[in-house]
Amino acid sequence: RPLYEAQGRIRAAFPKVTAVPAQGIDGVAVTVEVAEGEVYTLGSVRLTGEPLPEAELLEAAAFKPGEVADFSEVEAALGRIRQRLNRSGYLRAEVDLERTLDDIERRVDLTVRVSAGPQFLFGKLAVQGLDLDGEAQMRRLWALKPGSPFDPAYPDFFLSRIRQDGVFDNLGKTKVETRLDESSHTVDVTLRFAGR
């Protein structure tokens, strides 16, 4: 079914499946009757329950109304909505989809239901394995402020930029550890440096 839905064939059906003993081998020959159905286009997309501006999430999702309703692309768009919510601290966000089919126009309209959950905020930064000057420099470069929405991609991005910019010579192994506090909805980050 996903292969057909990736072609916009939302009504694809498999009305008959038969299985008979295979000739010449110890096995079964299976025949599946396929009714492909018509190709549907993507119609309107509506979001409900979103904690961020709808326009912002729709831009991140990059749905393509008016084009073939490729549901592999729709799933990818839902993933981009989750990712955008995560970047704003909604680490437990769930996204569900409801389809409304118009068989006359051969169009499928979507309602995306967002359950954002709690927003996690950045708590504190710990730096281990550097001297006092190195730690102070890391803290100056770290842009995420306590109380701001926690972006789970930021710590790894930060370390990759430190390496790219050559802030430290012979920077050894680095490791990020995050600790989520489910009661206060905060995230503390520890940067571990070794072998410098």
mmCIF file with all atom_site columns, C-alpha atoms in Angstrom:
data_model
loop_
_atom_site.group_PDB
_atom_site.id
_atom_site.type_symbol
_atom_site.label_atom_id
_atom_site.label_alt_id
_atom_site.label_comp_id
_atom_site.label_asym_id
_atom_site.label_entity_id
_atom_site.label_seq_id
_atom_site.pdbx_PDB_ins_code
_atom_site.Cartn_x
_atom_site.Cartn_y
_atom_site.Cartn_z
_atom_site.occupancy
_atom_site.B_iso_or_equiv
_atom_site.pdbx_formal_charge
_atom_site.auth_seq_id
_atom_site.auth_comp_id
_atom_site.auth_asym_id
_atom_site.auth_atom_id
_atom_site.pdbx_PDB_model_num
ATOM 1   C CA . ARG A 1 1   ? 0.000   0.000   0.000  1.00 0.00 ? 1   ARG A CA 1
ATOM 2   C CA . PRO A 1 2   ? 2.728   2.571   0.775  1.00 0.00 ? 2   PRO A CA 1
ATOM 3   C CA . LEU A 1 3   ? 4.124   2.079   -2.749 1.00 0.00 ? 3   LEU A CA 1
ATOM 4   C CA . TYR A 1 4   ? 0.747   2.945   -4.264 1.00 0.00 ? 4   TYR A CA 1
ATOM 5   C CA . GLU A 1 5   ? 0.156   5.829   -1.858 1.00 0.00 ? 5   GLU A CA 1
ATOM 6   C CA . ALA A 1 6   ? 3.515   7.283   -2.885 1.00 0.00 ? 6   ALA A CA 1
ATOM 7   C CA . GLN A 1 7   ? 1.954   7.576   -6.365 1.00 0.00 ? 7   GLN A CA 1
ATOM 8   C CA . GLY A 1 8   ? -1.189  9.284   -5.073 1.00 0.00 ? 8   GLY A CA 1
ATOM 9   C CA . ARG A 1 9   ? -3.298  6.129   -5.463 1.00 0.00 ? 9   ARG A CA 1
ATOM 10  C CA . ILE A 1 10  ? -5.043  6.563   -2.125 1.00 0.00 ? 10  ILE A CA 1
ATOM 11  C CA . ARG A 1 11  ? -7.916  4.188   -2.947 1.00 0.00 ? 11  ARG A CA 1
ATOM 12  C CA . ALA A 1 12  ? -5.653  1.301   -3.993 1.00 0.00 ? 12  ALA A CA 1
ATOM 13  C CA . ALA A 1 13  ? -7.263  -1.967  -2.924 1.00 0.00 ? 13  ALA A CA 1
ATOM 14  C CA . PHE A 1 14  ? -6.380  -5.643  -2.920 1.00 0.00 ? 14  PHE A CA 1
ATOM 15  C CA . PRO A 1 15  ? -9.782  -7.331  -3.304 1.00 0.00 ? 15  PRO A CA 1
ATOM 16  C CA . LYS A 1 16  ? -8.617  -10.900 -3.847 1.00 0.00 ? 16  LYS A CA 1
ATOM 17  C CA . VAL A 1 17  ? -5.667  -12.938 -2.638 1.00 0.00 ? 17  VAL A CA 1
ATOM 18  C CA . THR A 1 18  ? -5.323  -16.578 -3.630 1.00 0.00 ? 18  THR A CA 1
ATOM 19  C CA . ALA A 1 19  ? -2.748  -19.145 -2.587 1.00 0.00 ? 19  ALA A CA 1
ATOM 20  C CA . VAL A 1 20  ? -2.266  -22.506 -4.280 1.00 0.00 ? 20  VAL A CA 1
ATOM 21  C CA . PRO A 1 21  ? 0.451   -25.160 -3.973 1.00 0.00 ? 21  PRO A CA 1
ATOM 22  C CA . ALA A 1 22  ? 3.363   -24.307 -6.229 1.00 0.00 ? 22  ALA A CA 1
ATOM 23  C CA . GLN A 1 23  ? 4.249   -26.758 -8.972 1.00 0.00 ? 23  GLN A CA 1
ATOM 24  C CA . GLY A 1 24  ? 7.585   -28.516 -8.786 1.00 0.00 ? 24  GLY A CA 1
ATOM 25  C CA . ILE A 1 25  ? 8.661   -27.133 -5.406 1.00 0.00 ? 25  ILE A CA 1
ATOM 26  C CA . ASP A 1 26  ? 7.564   -27.370 -1.794 1.00 0.00 ? 26  ASP A CA 1
ATOM 27  C CA . GLY A 1 27  ? 5.905   -23.952 -1.541 1.00 0.00 ? 27  GLY A CA 1
ATOM 28  C CA . VAL A 1 28  ? 2.902   -21.789 -2.263 1.00 0.00 ? 28  VAL A CA 1
ATOM 29  C CA . ALA A 1 29  ? 2.134   -19.552 -5.238 1.00 0.00 ? 29  ALA A CA 1
ATOM 30  C CA . VAL A 1 30  ? 0.293   -16.406 -4.136 1.00 0.00 ? 30  VAL A CA 1
ATOM 31  C CA . THR A 1 31  ? -1.679  -14.215 -6.525 1.00 0.00 ? 31  THR A CA 1
ATOM 32  C CA . VAL A 1 32  ? -2.808  -10.750 -5.424 1.00 0.00 ? 32  VAL A CA 1
ATOM 33  C CA . GLU A 1 33  ? -5.429  -8.877  -7.393 1.00 0.00 ? 33  GLU A CA 1
ATOM 34  C CA . VAL A 1 34  ? -4.736  -5.140  -7.362 1.00 0.00 ? 34  VAL A CA 1
ATOM 35  C CA . ALA A 1 35  ? -7.232  -2.356  -8.009 1.00 0.00 ? 35  ALA A CA 1
ATOM 36  C CA . GLU A 1 36  ? -4.910  0.643   -8.315 1.00 0.00 ? 36  GLU A CA 1
ATOM 37  C CA . GLY A 1 37  ? -7.586  3.324   -8.276 1.00 0.00 ? 37  GLY A CA 1
ATOM 38  C CA . GLU A 1 38  ? -7.269  6.891   -9.480 1.00 0.00 ? 38  GLU A CA 1
ATOM 39  C CA . VAL A 1 39  ? -4.444  9.301   -8.720 1.00 0.00 ? 39  VAL A CA 1
ATOM 40  C CA . TYR A 1 40  ? -5.340  11.926  -6.091 1.00 0.00 ? 40  TYR A CA 1
ATOM 41  C CA . THR A 1 41  ? -3.782  15.359  -5.651 1.00 0.00 ? 41  THR A CA 1
ATOM 42  C CA . LEU A 1 42  ? -2.972  17.005  -2.356 1.00 0.00 ? 42  LEU A CA 1
ATOM 43  C CA . GLY A 1 43  ? -5.565  19.606  -1.380 1.00 0.00 ? 43  GLY A CA 1
ATOM 44  C CA . SER A 1 44  ? -5.615  21.831  1.683  1.00 0.00 ? 44  SER A CA 1
ATOM 45  C CA . VAL A 1 45  ? -3.487  21.255  4.778  1.00 0.00 ? 45  VAL A CA 1
ATOM 46  C CA . ARG A 1 46  ? -4.702  22.460  8.160  1.00 0.00 ? 46  ARG A CA 1
ATOM 47  C CA . LEU A 1 47  ? -2.899  22.294  11.505 1.00 0.00 ? 47  LEU A CA 1
ATOM 48  C CA . THR A 1 48  ? -4.555  22.117  14.918 1.00 0.00 ? 48  THR A CA 1
ATOM 49  C CA . GLY A 1 49  ? -3.088  22.306  18.418 1.00 0.00 ? 49  GLY A CA 1
ATOM 50  C CA . GLU A 1 50  ? 0.218   23.771  17.312 1.00 0.00 ? 50  GLU A CA 1
ATOM 51  C CA . PRO A 1 51  ? 2.209   25.839  19.861 1.00 0.00 ? 51  PRO A CA 1
ATOM 52  C CA . LEU A 1 52  ? 4.116   27.675  17.125 1.00 0.00 ? 52  LEU A CA 1
ATOM 53  C CA . PRO A 1 53  ? 2.670   29.855  14.345 1.00 0.00 ? 53  PRO A CA 1
ATOM 54  C CA . GLU A 1 54  ? 0.899   27.693  11.756 1.00 0.00 ? 54  GLU A CA 1
ATOM 55  C CA . ALA A 1 55  ? 2.672   29.483  8.883  1.00 0.00 ? 55  ALA A CA 1
ATOM 56  C CA . GLU A 1 56  ? 6.056   28.647  10.424 1.00 0.00 ? 56  GLU A CA 1
ATOM 57  C CA . LEU A 1 57  ? 5.260   24.942  10.730 1.00 0.00 ? 57  LEU A CA 1
ATOM 58  C CA . LEU A 1 58  ? 3.756   24.765  7.241  1.00 0.00 ? 58  LEU A CA 1
ATOM 59  C CA . GLU A 1 59  ? 6.871   26.408  5.831  1.00 0.00 ? 59  GLU A CA 1
ATOM 60  C CA . ALA A 1 60  ? 9.051   23.862  7.637  1.00 0.00 ? 60  ALA A CA 1
ATOM 61  C CA . ALA A 1 61  ? 6.859   20.984  6.426  1.00 0.00 ? 61  ALA A CA 1
ATOM 62  C CA . ALA A 1 62  ? 6.932   22.093  2.764  1.00 0.00 ? 62  ALA A CA 1
ATOM 63  C CA . PHE A 1 63  ? 3.711   20.322  1.752  1.00 0.00 ? 63  PHE A CA 1
ATOM 64  C CA . LYS A 1 64  ? 2.967   20.555  -1.984 1.00 0.00 ? 64  LYS A CA 1
ATOM 65  C CA . PRO A 1 65  ? -0.762  21.261  -2.481 1.00 0.00 ? 65  PRO A CA 1
ATOM 66  C CA . GLY A 1 66  ? -1.931  20.796  -6.040 1.00 0.00 ? 66  GLY A CA 1
ATOM 67  C CA . GLU A 1 67  ? 0.642   18.097  -6.786 1.00 0.00 ? 67  GLU A CA 1
ATOM 68  C CA . VAL A 1 68  ? 0.220   14.321  -6.656 1.00 0.00 ? 68  VAL A CA 1
ATOM 69  C CA . ALA A 1 69  ? -0.574  13.254  -3.089 1.00 0.00 ? 69  ALA A CA 1
ATOM 70  C CA . ASP A 1 70  ? 2.684   11.373  -2.466 1.00 0.00 ? 70  ASP A CA 1
ATOM 71  C CA . PHE A 1 71  ? 2.272   10.029  1.053  1.00 0.00 ? 71  PHE A CA 1
ATOM 72  C CA . SER A 1 72  ? 5.949   9.175   1.405  1.00 0.00 ? 72  SER A CA 1
ATOM 73  C CA . GLU A 1 73  ? 6.498   12.945  1.018  1.00 0.00 ? 73  GLU A CA 1
ATOM 74  C CA . VAL A 1 74  ? 3.658   13.659  3.441  1.00 0.00 ? 74  VAL A CA 1
ATOM 75  C CA . GLU A 1 75  ? 5.345   11.452  6.068  1.00 0.00 ? 75  GLU A CA 1
ATOM 76  C CA . ALA A 1 76  ? 8.627   13.289  5.472  1.00 0.00 ? 76  ALA A CA 1
ATOM 77  C CA . ALA A 1 77  ? 6.778   16.602  5.932  1.00 0.00 ? 77  ALA A CA 1
ATOM 78  C CA . LEU A 1 78  ? 5.353   15.382  9.254  1.00 0.00 ? 78  LEU A CA 1
ATOM 79  C CA . GLY A 1 79  ? 8.906   14.499  10.294 1.00 0.00 ? 79  GLY A CA 1
ATOM 80  C CA . ARG A 1 80  ? 9.994   18.062  9.493  1.00 0.00 ? 80  ARG A CA 1
ATOM 81  C CA . ILE A 1 81  ? 7.157   19.409  11.683 1.00 0.00 ? 81  ILE A CA 1
ATOM 82  C CA . ARG A 1 82  ? 8.336   17.186  14.575 1.00 0.00 ? 82  ARG A CA 1
ATOM 83  C CA . GLN A 1 83  ? 11.900  18.363  14.033 1.00 0.00 ? 83  GLN A CA 1
ATOM 84  C CA . ARG A 1 84  ? 10.840  22.031  14.068 1.00 0.00 ? 84  ARG A CA 1
ATOM 85  C CA . LEU A 1 85  ? 8.887   21.463  17.297 1.00 0.00 ? 85  LEU A CA 1
ATOM 86  C CA . ASN A 1 86  ? 11.903  19.685  18.834 1.00 0.00 ? 86  ASN A CA 1
ATOM 87  C CA . ARG A 1 87  ? 14.114  22.668  17.996 1.00 0.00 ? 87  ARG A CA 1
ATOM 88  C CA . SER A 1 88  ? 11.740  24.827  20.054 1.00 0.00 ? 88  SER A CA 1
ATOM 89  C CA . GLY A 1 89  ? 11.982  22.567  23.094 1.00 0.00 ? 89  GLY A CA 1
ATOM 90  C CA . TYR A 1 90  ? 8.912   20.395  22.447 1.00 0.00 ? 90  TYR A CA 1
ATOM 91  C CA . LEU A 1 91  ? 10.824  17.145  22.848 1.00 0.00 ? 91  LEU A CA 1
ATOM 92  C CA . ARG A 1 92  ? 7.725   14.990  23.398 1.00 0.00 ? 92  ARG A CA 1
ATOM 93  C CA . ALA A 1 93  ? 5.764   16.359  20.439 1.00 0.00 ? 93  ALA A CA 1
ATOM 94  C CA . GLU A 1 94  ? 3.466   13.975  18.583 1.00 0.00 ? 94  GLU A CA 1
ATOM 95  C CA . VAL A 1 95  ? 1.937   14.594  15.173 1.00 0.00 ? 95  VAL A CA 1
ATOM 96  C CA . ASP A 1 96  ? -1.112  12.706  13.880 1.00 0.00 ? 96  ASP A CA 1
ATOM 97  C CA . LEU A 1 97  ? -2.698  12.892  10.457 1.00 0.00 ? 97  LEU A CA 1
ATOM 98  C CA . GLU A 1 98  ? -6.329  12.783  9.346  1.00 0.00 ? 98  GLU A CA 1
ATOM 99  C CA . ARG A 1 99  ? -7.228  12.446  5.676  1.00 0.00 ? 99  ARG A CA 1
ATOM 100 C CA . THR A 1 100 ? -10.411 13.690  4.036  1.00 0.00 ? 100 THR A CA 1
ATOM 101 C CA . LEU A 1 101 ? -10.967 12.283  0.551  1.00 0.00 ? 101 LEU A CA 1
ATOM 102 C CA . ASP A 1 102 ? -12.928 14.060  -2.178 1.00 0.00 ? 102 ASP A CA 1
ATOM 103 C CA . ASP A 1 103 ? -13.645 11.286  -4.674 1.00 0.00 ? 103 ASP A CA 1
ATOM 104 C CA . ILE A 1 104 ? -15.241 13.663  -7.198 1.00 0.00 ? 104 ILE A CA 1
ATOM 105 C CA . GLU A 1 105 ? -12.284 16.053  -7.368 1.00 0.00 ? 105 GLU A CA 1
ATOM 106 C CA . ARG A 1 106 ? -9.833  13.215  -6.639 1.00 0.00 ? 106 ARG A CA 1
ATOM 107 C CA . ARG A 1 107 ? -8.263  15.295  -3.916 1.00 0.00 ? 107 ARG A CA 1
ATOM 108 C CA . VAL A 1 108 ? -7.137  14.539  -0.380 1.00 0.00 ? 108 VAL A CA 1
ATOM 109 C CA . ASP A 1 109 ? -7.230  17.243  2.296  1.00 0.00 ? 109 ASP A CA 1
ATOM 110 C CA . LEU A 1 110 ? -5.131  16.855  5.428  1.00 0.00 ? 110 LEU A CA 1
ATOM 111 C CA . THR A 1 111 ? -5.643  17.826  9.036  1.00 0.00 ? 111 THR A CA 1
ATOM 112 C CA . VAL A 1 112 ? -2.433  17.629  11.063 1.00 0.00 ? 112 VAL A CA 1
ATOM 113 C CA . ARG A 1 113 ? -3.073  17.356  14.791 1.00 0.00 ? 113 ARG A CA 1
ATOM 114 C CA . VAL A 1 114 ? -0.160  18.480  16.928 1.00 0.00 ? 114 VAL A CA 1
ATOM 115 C CA . SER A 1 115 ? 0.178   17.358  20.547 1.00 0.00 ? 115 SER A CA 1
ATOM 116 C CA . ALA A 1 116 ? 3.161   19.431  21.595 1.00 0.00 ? 116 ALA A CA 1
ATOM 117 C CA . GLY A 1 117 ? 3.546   18.260  25.179 1.00 0.00 ? 117 GLY A CA 1
ATOM 118 C CA . PRO A 1 118 ? 5.640   20.299  27.625 1.00 0.00 ? 118 PRO A CA 1
ATOM 119 C CA . GLN A 1 119 ? 8.283   22.722  26.423 1.00 0.00 ? 119 GLN A CA 1
ATOM 120 C CA . PHE A 1 120 ? 11.735  21.863  27.744 1.00 0.00 ? 120 PHE A CA 1
ATOM 121 C CA . LEU A 1 121 ? 14.056  24.751  28.589 1.00 0.00 ? 121 LEU A CA 1
ATOM 122 C CA . PHE A 1 122 ? 17.819  24.804  28.827 1.00 0.00 ? 122 PHE A CA 1
ATOM 123 C CA . GLY A 1 123 ? 18.998  24.517  32.435 1.00 0.00 ? 123 GLY A CA 1
ATOM 124 C CA . LYS A 1 124 ? 22.755  24.681  32.904 1.00 0.00 ? 124 LYS A CA 1
ATOM 125 C CA . LEU A 1 125 ? 26.014  23.865  31.146 1.00 0.00 ? 125 LEU A CA 1
ATOM 126 C CA . ALA A 1 126 ? 28.844  21.823  32.671 1.00 0.00 ? 126 ALA A CA 1
ATOM 127 C CA . VAL A 1 127 ? 32.259  21.602  31.018 1.00 0.00 ? 127 VAL A CA 1
ATOM 128 C CA . GLN A 1 128 ? 34.662  18.799  31.992 1.00 0.00 ? 128 GLN A CA 1
ATOM 129 C CA . GLY A 1 129 ? 38.217  18.062  30.883 1.00 0.00 ? 129 GLY A CA 1
ATOM 130 C CA . LEU A 1 130 ? 39.404  21.614  30.153 1.00 0.00 ? 130 LEU A CA 1
ATOM 131 C CA . ASP A 1 131 ? 41.433  24.018  32.260 1.00 0.00 ? 131 ASP A CA 1
ATOM 132 C CA . LEU A 1 132 ? 39.772  27.135  33.694 1.00 0.00 ? 132 LEU A CA 1
ATOM 133 C CA . ASP A 1 133 ? 40.666  29.287  30.675 1.00 0.00 ? 133 ASP A CA 1
ATOM 134 C CA . GLY A 1 134 ? 39.355  26.684  28.247 1.00 0.00 ? 134 GLY A CA 1
ATOM 135 C CA . GLU A 1 135 ? 36.149  26.260  30.205 1.00 0.00 ? 135 GLU A CA 1
ATOM 136 C CA . ALA A 1 136 ? 35.630  30.038  30.339 1.00 0.00 ? 136 ALA A CA 1
ATOM 137 C CA . GLN A 1 137 ? 36.132  30.258  26.586 1.00 0.00 ? 137 GLN A CA 1
ATOM 138 C CA . MET A 1 138 ? 33.605  27.460  25.978 1.00 0.00 ? 138 MET A CA 1
ATOM 139 C CA . ARG A 1 139 ? 31.053  29.209  28.150 1.00 0.00 ? 139 ARG A CA 1
ATOM 140 C CA . ARG A 1 140 ? 31.561  32.479  26.232 1.00 0.00 ? 140 ARG A CA 1
ATOM 141 C CA . LEU A 1 141 ? 30.983  30.731  22.906 1.00 0.00 ? 141 LEU A CA 1
ATOM 142 C CA . TRP A 1 142 ? 27.960  28.703  24.068 1.00 0.00 ? 142 TRP A CA 1
ATOM 143 C CA . ALA A 1 143 ? 24.923  30.662  22.806 1.00 0.00 ? 143 ALA A CA 1
ATOM 144 C CA . LEU A 1 144 ? 22.060  28.789  24.508 1.00 0.00 ? 144 LEU A CA 1
ATOM 145 C CA . LYS A 1 145 ? 20.954  30.801  27.545 1.00 0.00 ? 145 LYS A CA 1
ATOM 146 C CA . PRO A 1 146 ? 19.387  29.286  30.682 1.00 0.00 ? 146 PRO A CA 1
ATOM 147 C CA . GLY A 1 147 ? 15.597  29.415  30.404 1.00 0.00 ? 147 GLY A CA 1
ATOM 148 C CA . SER A 1 148 ? 15.566  29.460  26.599 1.00 0.00 ? 148 SER A CA 1
ATOM 149 C CA . PRO A 1 149 ? 13.867  26.638  24.632 1.00 0.00 ? 149 PRO A CA 1
ATOM 150 C CA . PHE A 1 150 ? 16.209  23.659  24.421 1.00 0.00 ? 150 PHE A CA 1
ATOM 151 C CA . ASP A 1 151 ? 17.233  22.622  20.917 1.00 0.00 ? 151 ASP A CA 1
ATOM 152 C CA . PRO A 1 152 ? 18.507  19.008  21.124 1.00 0.00 ? 152 PRO A CA 1
ATOM 153 C CA . ALA A 1 153 ? 20.629  19.503  17.996 1.00 0.00 ? 153 ALA A CA 1
ATOM 154 C CA . TYR A 1 154 ? 22.492  22.501  19.411 1.00 0.00 ? 154 TYR A CA 1
ATOM 155 C CA . PRO A 1 155 ? 25.180  20.753  21.566 1.00 0.00 ? 155 PRO A CA 1
ATOM 156 C CA . ASP A 1 156 ? 26.464  18.632  18.659 1.00 0.00 ? 156 ASP A CA 1
ATOM 157 C CA . PHE A 1 157 ? 26.274  21.634  16.324 1.00 0.00 ? 157 PHE A CA 1
ATOM 158 C CA . PHE A 1 158 ? 28.248  23.675  18.869 1.00 0.00 ? 158 PHE A CA 1
ATOM 159 C CA . LEU A 1 159 ? 31.023  21.074  19.120 1.00 0.00 ? 159 LEU A CA 1
ATOM 160 C CA . SER A 1 160 ? 31.251  20.706  15.340 1.00 0.00 ? 160 SER A CA 1
ATOM 161 C CA . ARG A 1 161 ? 31.642  24.490  14.993 1.00 0.00 ? 161 ARG A CA 1
ATOM 162 C CA . ILE A 1 162 ? 34.348  24.521  17.683 1.00 0.00 ? 162 ILE A CA 1
ATOM 163 C CA . ARG A 1 163 ? 36.253  21.924  15.645 1.00 0.00 ? 163 ARG A CA 1
ATOM 164 C CA . GLN A 1 164 ? 35.675  23.668  12.295 1.00 0.00 ? 164 GLN A CA 1
ATOM 165 C CA . ASP A 1 165 ? 36.742  27.059  13.615 1.00 0.00 ? 165 ASP A CA 1
ATOM 166 C CA . GLY A 1 166 ? 39.885  25.622  15.247 1.00 0.00 ? 166 GLY A CA 1
ATOM 167 C CA . VAL A 1 167 ? 39.157  27.283  18.578 1.00 0.00 ? 167 VAL A CA 1
ATOM 168 C CA . PHE A 1 168 ? 41.438  24.787  20.345 1.00 0.00 ? 168 PHE A CA 1
ATOM 169 C CA . ASP A 1 169 ? 44.571  23.125  19.016 1.00 0.00 ? 169 ASP A CA 1
ATOM 170 C CA . ASN A 1 170 ? 44.654  19.323  19.261 1.00 0.00 ? 170 ASN A CA 1
ATOM 171 C CA . LEU A 1 171 ? 41.127  19.047  20.580 1.00 0.00 ? 171 LEU A CA 1
ATOM 172 C CA . GLY A 1 172 ? 40.675  15.423  21.617 1.00 0.00 ? 172 GLY A CA 1
ATOM 173 C CA . LYS A 1 173 ? 37.549  13.346  21.904 1.00 0.00 ? 173 LYS A CA 1
ATOM 174 C CA . THR A 1 174 ? 34.414  15.213  22.825 1.00 0.00 ? 174 THR A CA 1
ATOM 175 C CA . LYS A 1 175 ? 31.171  13.871  24.195 1.00 0.00 ? 175 LYS A CA 1
ATOM 176 C CA . VAL A 1 176 ? 27.793  15.445  24.907 1.00 0.00 ? 176 VAL A CA 1
ATOM 177 C CA . GLU A 1 177 ? 25.607  14.256  27.754 1.00 0.00 ? 177 GLU A CA 1
ATOM 178 C CA . THR A 1 178 ? 22.117  15.619  28.328 1.00 0.00 ? 178 THR A CA 1
ATOM 179 C CA . ARG A 1 179 ? 19.974  15.146  31.404 1.00 0.00 ? 179 ARG A CA 1
ATOM 180 C CA . LEU A 1 180 ? 16.244  15.776  31.118 1.00 0.00 ? 180 LEU A CA 1
ATOM 181 C CA . ASP A 1 181 ? 14.312  16.655  34.242 1.00 0.00 ? 181 ASP A CA 1
ATOM 182 C CA . GLU A 1 182 ? 10.719  15.593  33.558 1.00 0.00 ? 182 GLU A CA 1
ATOM 183 C CA . SER A 1 183 ? 9.348   17.450  36.596 1.00 0.00 ? 183 SER A CA 1
ATOM 184 C CA . SER A 1 184 ? 10.890  20.877  35.910 1.00 0.00 ? 184 SER A CA 1
ATOM 185 C CA . HIS A 1 185 ? 11.025  20.366  32.109 1.00 0.00 ? 185 HIS A CA 1
ATOM 186 C CA . THR A 1 186 ? 14.640  21.470  31.949 1.00 0.00 ? 186 THR A CA 1
ATOM 187 C CA . VAL A 1 187 ? 17.660  19.970  30.211 1.00 0.00 ? 187 VAL A CA 1
ATOM 188 C CA . ASP A 1 188 ? 21.204  20.202  31.569 1.00 0.00 ? 188 ASP A CA 1
ATOM 189 C CA . VAL A 1 189 ? 24.130  19.648  29.205 1.00 0.00 ? 189 VAL A CA 1
ATOM 190 C CA . THR A 1 190 ? 27.605  18.327  30.015 1.00 0.00 ? 190 THR A CA 1
ATOM 191 C CA . LEU A 1 191 ? 30.428  18.711  27.492 1.00 0.00 ? 191 LEU A CA 1
ATOM 192 C CA . ARG A 1 192 ? 33.234  16.211  28.153 1.00 0.00 ? 192 ARG A CA 1
ATOM 193 C CA . PHE A 1 193 ? 36.638  16.830  26.601 1.00 0.00 ? 193 PHE A CA 1
ATOM 194 C CA . ALA A 1 194 ? 39.389  14.221  26.711 1.00 0.00 ? 194 ALA A CA 1
ATOM 195 C CA . GLY A 1 195 ? 42.900  13.785  25.405 1.00 0.00 ? 195 GLY A CA 1
ATOM 196 C CA . ARG A 1 196 ? 43.675  17.398  24.657 1.00 0.00 ? 196 ARG A CA 1
#
